[in-house]
Short mmCIF file of C-alpha atoms in Angstrom, two decimals:
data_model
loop_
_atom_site.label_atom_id
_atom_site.label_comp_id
_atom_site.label_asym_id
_atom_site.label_seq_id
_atom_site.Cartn_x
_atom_site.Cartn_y
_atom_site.Cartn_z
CA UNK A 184 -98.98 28.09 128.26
CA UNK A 185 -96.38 28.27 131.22
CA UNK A 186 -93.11 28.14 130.40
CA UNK A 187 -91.18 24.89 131.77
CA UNK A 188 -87.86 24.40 130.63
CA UNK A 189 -85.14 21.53 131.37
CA UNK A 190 -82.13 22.98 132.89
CA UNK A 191 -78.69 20.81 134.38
CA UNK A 192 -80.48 17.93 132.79
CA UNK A 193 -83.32 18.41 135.38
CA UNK A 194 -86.92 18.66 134.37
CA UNK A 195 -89.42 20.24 136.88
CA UNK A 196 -91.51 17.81 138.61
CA UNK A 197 -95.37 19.07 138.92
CA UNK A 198 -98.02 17.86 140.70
CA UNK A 199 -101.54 17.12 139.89
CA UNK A 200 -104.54 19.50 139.47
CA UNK A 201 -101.82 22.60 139.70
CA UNK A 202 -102.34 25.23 137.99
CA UNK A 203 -99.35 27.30 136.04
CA UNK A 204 -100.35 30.77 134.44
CA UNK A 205 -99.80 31.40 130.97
CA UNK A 206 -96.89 33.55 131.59
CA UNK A 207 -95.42 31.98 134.65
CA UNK A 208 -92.38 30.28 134.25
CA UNK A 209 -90.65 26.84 136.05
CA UNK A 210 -87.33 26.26 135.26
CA UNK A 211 -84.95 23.37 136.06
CA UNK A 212 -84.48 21.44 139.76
CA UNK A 213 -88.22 22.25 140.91
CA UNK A 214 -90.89 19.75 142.55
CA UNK A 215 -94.12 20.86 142.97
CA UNK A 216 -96.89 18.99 145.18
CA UNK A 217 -100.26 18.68 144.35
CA UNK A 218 -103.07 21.39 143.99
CA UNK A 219 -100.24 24.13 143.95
CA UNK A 220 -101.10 27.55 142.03
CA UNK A 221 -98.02 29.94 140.16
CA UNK A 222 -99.77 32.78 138.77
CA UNK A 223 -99.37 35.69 136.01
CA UNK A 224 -95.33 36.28 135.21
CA UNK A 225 -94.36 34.22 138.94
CA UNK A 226 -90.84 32.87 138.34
CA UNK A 227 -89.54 29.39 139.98
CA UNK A 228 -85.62 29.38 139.21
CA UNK A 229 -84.28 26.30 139.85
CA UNK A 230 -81.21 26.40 137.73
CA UNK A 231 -78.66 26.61 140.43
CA UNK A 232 -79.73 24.54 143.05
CA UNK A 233 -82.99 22.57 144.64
CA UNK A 234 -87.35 24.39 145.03
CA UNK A 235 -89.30 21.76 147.03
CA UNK A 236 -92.60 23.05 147.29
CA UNK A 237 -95.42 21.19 149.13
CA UNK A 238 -99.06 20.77 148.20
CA UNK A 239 -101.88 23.48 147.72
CA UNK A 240 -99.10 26.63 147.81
CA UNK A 241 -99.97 29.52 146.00
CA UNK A 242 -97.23 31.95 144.28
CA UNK A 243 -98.81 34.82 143.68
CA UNK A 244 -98.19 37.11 140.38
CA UNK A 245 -94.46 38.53 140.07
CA UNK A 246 -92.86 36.75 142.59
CA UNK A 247 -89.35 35.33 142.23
CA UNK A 248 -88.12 31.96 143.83
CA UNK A 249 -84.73 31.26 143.75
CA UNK A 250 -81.68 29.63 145.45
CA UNK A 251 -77.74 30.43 146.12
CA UNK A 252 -75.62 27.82 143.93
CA UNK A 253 -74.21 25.26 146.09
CA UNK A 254 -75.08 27.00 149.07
CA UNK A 255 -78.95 27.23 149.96
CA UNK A 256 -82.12 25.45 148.91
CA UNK A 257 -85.58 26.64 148.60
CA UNK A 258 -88.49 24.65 151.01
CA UNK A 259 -92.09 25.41 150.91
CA UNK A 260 -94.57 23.42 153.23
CA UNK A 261 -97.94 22.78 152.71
CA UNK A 262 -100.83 25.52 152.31
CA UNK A 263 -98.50 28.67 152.32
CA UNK A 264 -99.66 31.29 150.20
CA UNK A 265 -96.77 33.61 148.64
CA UNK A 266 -98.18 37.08 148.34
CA UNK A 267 -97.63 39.36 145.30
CA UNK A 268 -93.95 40.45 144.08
CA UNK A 269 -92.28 38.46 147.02
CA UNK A 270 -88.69 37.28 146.77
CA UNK A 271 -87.95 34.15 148.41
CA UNK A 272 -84.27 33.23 147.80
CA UNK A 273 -82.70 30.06 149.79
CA UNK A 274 -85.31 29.71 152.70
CA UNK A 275 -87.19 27.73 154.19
CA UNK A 276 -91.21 28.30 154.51
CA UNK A 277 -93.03 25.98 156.74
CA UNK A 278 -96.42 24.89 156.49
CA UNK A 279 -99.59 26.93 157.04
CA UNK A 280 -97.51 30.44 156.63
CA UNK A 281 -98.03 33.57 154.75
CA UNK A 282 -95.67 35.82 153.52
CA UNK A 283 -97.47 39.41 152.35
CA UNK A 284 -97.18 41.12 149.18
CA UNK A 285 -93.80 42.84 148.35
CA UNK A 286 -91.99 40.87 151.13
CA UNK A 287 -87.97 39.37 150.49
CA UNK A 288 -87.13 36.64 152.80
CA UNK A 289 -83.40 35.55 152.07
CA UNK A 290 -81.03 32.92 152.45
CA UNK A 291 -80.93 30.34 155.57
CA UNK A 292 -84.20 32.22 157.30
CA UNK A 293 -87.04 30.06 158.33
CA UNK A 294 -90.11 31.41 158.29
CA UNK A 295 -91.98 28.50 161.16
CA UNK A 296 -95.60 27.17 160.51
CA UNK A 297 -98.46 29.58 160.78
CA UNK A 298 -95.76 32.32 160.76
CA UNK A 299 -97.06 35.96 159.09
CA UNK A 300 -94.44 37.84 157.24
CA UNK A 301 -96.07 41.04 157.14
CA UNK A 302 -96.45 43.22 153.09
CA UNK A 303 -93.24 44.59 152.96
CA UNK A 304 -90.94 43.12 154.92
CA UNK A 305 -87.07 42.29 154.75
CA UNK A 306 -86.27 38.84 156.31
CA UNK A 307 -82.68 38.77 156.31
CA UNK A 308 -80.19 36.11 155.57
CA UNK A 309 -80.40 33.62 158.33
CA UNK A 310 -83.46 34.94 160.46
CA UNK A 311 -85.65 32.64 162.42
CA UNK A 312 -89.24 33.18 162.42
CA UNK A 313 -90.79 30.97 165.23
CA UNK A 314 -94.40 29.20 164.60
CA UNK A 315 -97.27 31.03 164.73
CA UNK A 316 -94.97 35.03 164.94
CA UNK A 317 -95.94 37.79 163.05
CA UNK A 318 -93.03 39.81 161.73
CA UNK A 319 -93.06 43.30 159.76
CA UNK A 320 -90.42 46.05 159.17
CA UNK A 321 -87.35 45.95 156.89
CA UNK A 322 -85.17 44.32 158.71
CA UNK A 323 -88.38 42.70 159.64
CA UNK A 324 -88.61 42.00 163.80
CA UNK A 325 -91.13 40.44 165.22
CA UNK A 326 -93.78 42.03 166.48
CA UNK A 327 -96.45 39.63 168.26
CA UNK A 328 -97.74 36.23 168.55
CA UNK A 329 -100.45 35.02 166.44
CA UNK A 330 -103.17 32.67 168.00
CA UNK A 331 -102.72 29.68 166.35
CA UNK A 332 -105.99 28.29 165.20
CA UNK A 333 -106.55 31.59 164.10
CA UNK A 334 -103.62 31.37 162.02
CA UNK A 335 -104.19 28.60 161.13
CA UNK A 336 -107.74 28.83 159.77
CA UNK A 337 -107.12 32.10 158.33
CA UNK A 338 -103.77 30.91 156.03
CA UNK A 339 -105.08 27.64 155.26
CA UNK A 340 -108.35 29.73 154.11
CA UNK A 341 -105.97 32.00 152.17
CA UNK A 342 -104.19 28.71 150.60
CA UNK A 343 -107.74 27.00 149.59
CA UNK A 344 -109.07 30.13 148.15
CA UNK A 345 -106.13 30.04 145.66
CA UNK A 346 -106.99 26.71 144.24
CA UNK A 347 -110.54 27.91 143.95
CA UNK A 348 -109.14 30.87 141.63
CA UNK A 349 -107.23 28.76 139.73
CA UNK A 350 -110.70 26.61 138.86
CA UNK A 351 -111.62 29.76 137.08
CA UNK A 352 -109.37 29.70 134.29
CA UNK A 353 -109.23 27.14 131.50
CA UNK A 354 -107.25 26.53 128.01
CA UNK A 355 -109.90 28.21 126.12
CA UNK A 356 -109.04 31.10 123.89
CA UNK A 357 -111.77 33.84 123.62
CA UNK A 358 -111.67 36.55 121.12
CA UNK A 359 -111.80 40.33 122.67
CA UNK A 360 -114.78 42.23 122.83
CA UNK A 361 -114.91 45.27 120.33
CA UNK A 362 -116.19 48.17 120.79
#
């Protein structure tokens, strides 16, 4: 089972049908929206200051979410899927985007809707991602605009594909296989 613990006096706040992996952990100031997926050893670390996360996201194993005391919040939209071992700390994600595998995006950057963070990338402090940009590099820089629908389609895919995967597990507890 998950761990969620009360921190500050706050309690996380967690939709319905999400689905927490046994080993990820939600701590303190942290609402979740419905249909939301935050897989194998994914931390949410809302001890200093406010995660708002939006319906059907998906945090992908080993990734960190986070916040500055006193100074930023963390934002999430709707259907954003959070790639393996990303770092988001104090920024804002808007709907429909994708940040890759292995990416950090830090304090005060917005990452706009449809936006592509590409695996590996260092969004610095601040940074503006417009809608529908892909960015890559560390310091990541944009590099071209995405077509919309396509992004669209193809992160809202990405998003709905989660909450399928999370169908797959239930509370059961098997025995290993010998042998």
């Amino acid at each position: 089972m998950a761990l969620i613990k009360k921190v500050r006096g706050f309690i996380p706040k967690i939709g319905d049908n999400c689905f927490l992996a046994d080993n990820a952990t939600v701590v303190g100031d942290v609402t979740m929206g419905e249909g939301c997926s935050i897989w194998f050893g994914a931390v949410l670390r809302g001890d200093v200051n406010t995660i708002t996360i939006g319906d059907r996201v998906n945090i992908q194993d080993n990734s960190v979410v986070h916040t500055l005391y006193e100074k930023s919040v963390t934002e999430i939209g709707n259907d954003v899927s959070v790639g393996h071992n990303v770092v988001i700390h104090g920024a804002k994600i808007c709907d429909k985007a994708l940040i890759g595998m292995g990416s950090v995006v830090m304090d005060h950057a917005v990452v706009g809707e449809g936006a592509i963070v590409a695996a590996g990338s260092v969004v610095l402090g601040g940074t503006q991602i417009g809608p529908h940009e892909l960015w890559a590099g560390s310091p990541a820089k944009f590099k071209k605009m995405v077509d919309p629908a396509q992004a669209s389609e193809i992160n809202v895919k990405i998003a709905r594909n989660y909450l399928m995967y999370s169908t797959w597990y239930d509370d059961q507890e098997v025995e290993p296989i010998k042998g």
